[in-house]
mmCIF file of C-alpha atoms in Angstrom:
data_model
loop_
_atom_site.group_PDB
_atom_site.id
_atom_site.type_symbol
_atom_site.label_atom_id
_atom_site.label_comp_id
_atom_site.label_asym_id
_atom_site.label_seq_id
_atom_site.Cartn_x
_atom_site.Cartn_y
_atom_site.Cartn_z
ATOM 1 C CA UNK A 1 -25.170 -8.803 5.641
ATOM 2 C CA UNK A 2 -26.369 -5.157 6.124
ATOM 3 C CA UNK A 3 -26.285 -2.686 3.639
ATOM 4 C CA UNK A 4 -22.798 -0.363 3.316
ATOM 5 C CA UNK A 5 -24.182 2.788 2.162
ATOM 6 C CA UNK A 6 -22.444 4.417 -0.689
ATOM 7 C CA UNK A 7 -22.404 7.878 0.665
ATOM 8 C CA UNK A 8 -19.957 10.316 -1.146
ATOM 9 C CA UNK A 9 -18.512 8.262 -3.407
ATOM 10 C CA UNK A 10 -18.178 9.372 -7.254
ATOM 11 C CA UNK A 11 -19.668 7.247 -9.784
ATOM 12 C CA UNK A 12 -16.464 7.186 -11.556
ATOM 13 C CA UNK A 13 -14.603 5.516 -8.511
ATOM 14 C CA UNK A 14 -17.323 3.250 -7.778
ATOM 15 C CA UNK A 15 -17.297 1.803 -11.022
ATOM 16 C CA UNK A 16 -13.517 1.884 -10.944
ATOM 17 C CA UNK A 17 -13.960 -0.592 -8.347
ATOM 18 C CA UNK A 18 -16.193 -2.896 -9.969
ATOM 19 C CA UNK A 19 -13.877 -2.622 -12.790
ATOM 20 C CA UNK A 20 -11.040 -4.716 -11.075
ATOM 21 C CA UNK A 21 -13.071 -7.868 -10.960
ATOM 22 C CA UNK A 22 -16.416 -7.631 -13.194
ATOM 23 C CA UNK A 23 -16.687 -7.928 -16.230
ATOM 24 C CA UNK A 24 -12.944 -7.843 -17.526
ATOM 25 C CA UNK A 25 -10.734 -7.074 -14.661
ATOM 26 C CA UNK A 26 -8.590 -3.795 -14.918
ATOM 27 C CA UNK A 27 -5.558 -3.689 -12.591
ATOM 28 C CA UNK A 28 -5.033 -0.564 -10.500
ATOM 29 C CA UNK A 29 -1.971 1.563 -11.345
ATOM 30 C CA UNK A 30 -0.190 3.861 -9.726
ATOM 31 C CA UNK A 31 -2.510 6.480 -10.393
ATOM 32 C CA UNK A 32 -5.435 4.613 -9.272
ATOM 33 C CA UNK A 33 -4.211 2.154 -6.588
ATOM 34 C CA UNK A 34 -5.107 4.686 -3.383
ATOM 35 C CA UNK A 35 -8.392 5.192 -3.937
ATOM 36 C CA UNK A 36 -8.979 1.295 -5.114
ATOM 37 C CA UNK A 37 -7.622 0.542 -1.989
ATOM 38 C CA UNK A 38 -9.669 3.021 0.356
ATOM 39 C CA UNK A 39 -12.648 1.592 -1.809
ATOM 40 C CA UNK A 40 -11.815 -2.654 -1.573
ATOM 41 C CA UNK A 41 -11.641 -1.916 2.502
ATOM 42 C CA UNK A 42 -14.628 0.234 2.501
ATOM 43 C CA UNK A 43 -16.853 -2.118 0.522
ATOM 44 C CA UNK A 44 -15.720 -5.532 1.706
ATOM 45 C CA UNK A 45 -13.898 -6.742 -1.579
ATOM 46 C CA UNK A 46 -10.168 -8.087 -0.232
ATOM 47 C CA UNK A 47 -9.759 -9.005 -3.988
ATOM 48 C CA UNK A 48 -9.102 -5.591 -4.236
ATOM 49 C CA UNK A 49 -6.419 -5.605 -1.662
ATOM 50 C CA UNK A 50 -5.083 -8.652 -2.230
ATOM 51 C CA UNK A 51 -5.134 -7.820 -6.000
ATOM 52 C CA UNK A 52 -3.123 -4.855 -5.279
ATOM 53 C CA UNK A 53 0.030 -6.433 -3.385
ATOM 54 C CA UNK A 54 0.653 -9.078 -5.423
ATOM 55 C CA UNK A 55 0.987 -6.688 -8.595
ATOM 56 C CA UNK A 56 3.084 -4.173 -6.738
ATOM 57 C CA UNK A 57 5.088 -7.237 -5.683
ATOM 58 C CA UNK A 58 6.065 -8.269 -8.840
ATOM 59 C CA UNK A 59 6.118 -4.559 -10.125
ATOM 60 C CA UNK A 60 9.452 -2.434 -10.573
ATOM 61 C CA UNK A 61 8.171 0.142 -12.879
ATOM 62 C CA UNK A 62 6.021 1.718 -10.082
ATOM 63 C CA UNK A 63 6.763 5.506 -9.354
ATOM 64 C CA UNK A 64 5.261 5.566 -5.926
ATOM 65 C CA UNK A 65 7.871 6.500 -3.582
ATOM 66 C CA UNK A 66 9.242 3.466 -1.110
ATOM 67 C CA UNK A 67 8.054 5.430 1.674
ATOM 68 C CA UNK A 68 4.493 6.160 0.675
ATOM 69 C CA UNK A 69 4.133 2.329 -1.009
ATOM 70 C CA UNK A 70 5.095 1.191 2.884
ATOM 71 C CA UNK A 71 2.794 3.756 4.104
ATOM 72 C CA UNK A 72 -0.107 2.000 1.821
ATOM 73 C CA UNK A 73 1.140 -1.889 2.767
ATOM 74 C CA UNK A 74 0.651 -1.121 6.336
ATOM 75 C CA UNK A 75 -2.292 0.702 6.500
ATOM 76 C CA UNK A 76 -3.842 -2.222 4.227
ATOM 77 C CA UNK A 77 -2.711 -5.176 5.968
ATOM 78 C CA UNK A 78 -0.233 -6.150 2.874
ATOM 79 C CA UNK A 79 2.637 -8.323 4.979
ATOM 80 C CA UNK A 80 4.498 -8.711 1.744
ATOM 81 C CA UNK A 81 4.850 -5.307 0.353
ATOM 82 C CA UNK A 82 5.606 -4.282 3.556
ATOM 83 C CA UNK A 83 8.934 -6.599 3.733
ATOM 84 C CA UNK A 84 9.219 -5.751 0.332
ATOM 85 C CA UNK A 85 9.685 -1.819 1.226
ATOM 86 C CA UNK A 86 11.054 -2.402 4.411
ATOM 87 C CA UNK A 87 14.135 -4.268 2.551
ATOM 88 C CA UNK A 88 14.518 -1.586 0.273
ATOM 89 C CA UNK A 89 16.089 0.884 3.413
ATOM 90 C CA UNK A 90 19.223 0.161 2.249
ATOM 91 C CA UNK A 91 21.481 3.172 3.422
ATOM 92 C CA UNK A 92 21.228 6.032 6.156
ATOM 93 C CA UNK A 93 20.169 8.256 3.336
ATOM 94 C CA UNK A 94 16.777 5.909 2.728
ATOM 95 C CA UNK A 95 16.171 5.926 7.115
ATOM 96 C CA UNK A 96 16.488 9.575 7.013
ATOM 97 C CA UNK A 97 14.006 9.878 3.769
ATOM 98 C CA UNK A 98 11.561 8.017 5.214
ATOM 99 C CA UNK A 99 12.014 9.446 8.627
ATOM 100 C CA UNK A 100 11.401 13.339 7.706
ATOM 101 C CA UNK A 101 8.438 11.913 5.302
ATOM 102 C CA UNK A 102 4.684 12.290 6.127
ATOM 103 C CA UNK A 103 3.797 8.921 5.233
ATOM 104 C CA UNK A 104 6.579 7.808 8.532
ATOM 105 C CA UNK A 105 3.796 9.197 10.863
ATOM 106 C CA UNK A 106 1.096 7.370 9.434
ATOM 107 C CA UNK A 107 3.146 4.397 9.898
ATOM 108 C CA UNK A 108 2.648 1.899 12.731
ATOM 109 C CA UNK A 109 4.702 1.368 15.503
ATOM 110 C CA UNK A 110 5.151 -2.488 14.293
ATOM 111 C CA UNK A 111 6.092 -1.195 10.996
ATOM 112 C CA UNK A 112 8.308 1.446 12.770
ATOM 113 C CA UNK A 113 10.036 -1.881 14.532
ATOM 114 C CA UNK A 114 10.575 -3.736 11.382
ATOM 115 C CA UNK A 115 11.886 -0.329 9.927
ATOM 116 C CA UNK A 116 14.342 -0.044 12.950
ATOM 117 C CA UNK A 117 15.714 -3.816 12.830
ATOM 118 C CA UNK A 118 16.425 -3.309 9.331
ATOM 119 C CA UNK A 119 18.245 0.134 10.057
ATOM 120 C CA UNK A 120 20.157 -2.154 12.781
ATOM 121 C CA UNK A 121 20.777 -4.649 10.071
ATOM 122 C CA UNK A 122 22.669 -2.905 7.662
ATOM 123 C CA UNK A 123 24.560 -0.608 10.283
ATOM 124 C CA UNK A 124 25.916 -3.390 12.306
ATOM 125 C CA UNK A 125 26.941 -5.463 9.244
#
């Protein structure tokens, strides 16, 4: 395996990302869980990322918004929390947040499908 230079990254975030799995894991939070992610993908540890969606599965105290925790679950390959926030579009009002949101043009247009078929779910039931 070559070499993945470390570049620009802080020592404080590099060690942040040792920190989730040597020597006494520390979970990410909510104030630590984008960069942990940009970091797992960049360095080759899917711990991180795997890590990551299985706490904010199980989470309800997070205060990421819906629309940027999507934004995060596709970008990272995370099927689960994806469902997870795509089942939380629950009314016009949530389409229409996550519509005029920055995160919905970082989103992908397979994510924008599963976003629309739940829109047509809850319309047409």
């Amino acid at each position: 395996m070559d070499e993945i230079p470390i570049g620009d990254v802080s020592y404080e975030d590099f060690a942040l990302l040792l920190s989730t799995f040597y020597p006494n894991p520390v979970f990410p939070t909510d104030r630590t869980v984008e960069k942990l992610l940009e970091m797992g993908r960049r360095f080759l540890v899917p711990f991180v990322i795997k890590v990551t969606e299985q706490l904010y599965l199980i989470s309800n105290n997070s205060l990421i918004e819906n629309e940027k925790m999507m934004q995060l679950a596709d970008e990272y390959g995370m099927s689960k929390l994806l469902e997870k926030c795509v089942r939380k579009i629950n009314t016009v009002e949530d389409a229409k947040k996550l519509k005029k949101s920055e995160e919905y043009k970082k989103l992908s247009d397979a994510t924008k499908s599963k976003v629309y078929e739940r829109i047509k779910d809850f319309i047409w039931s």
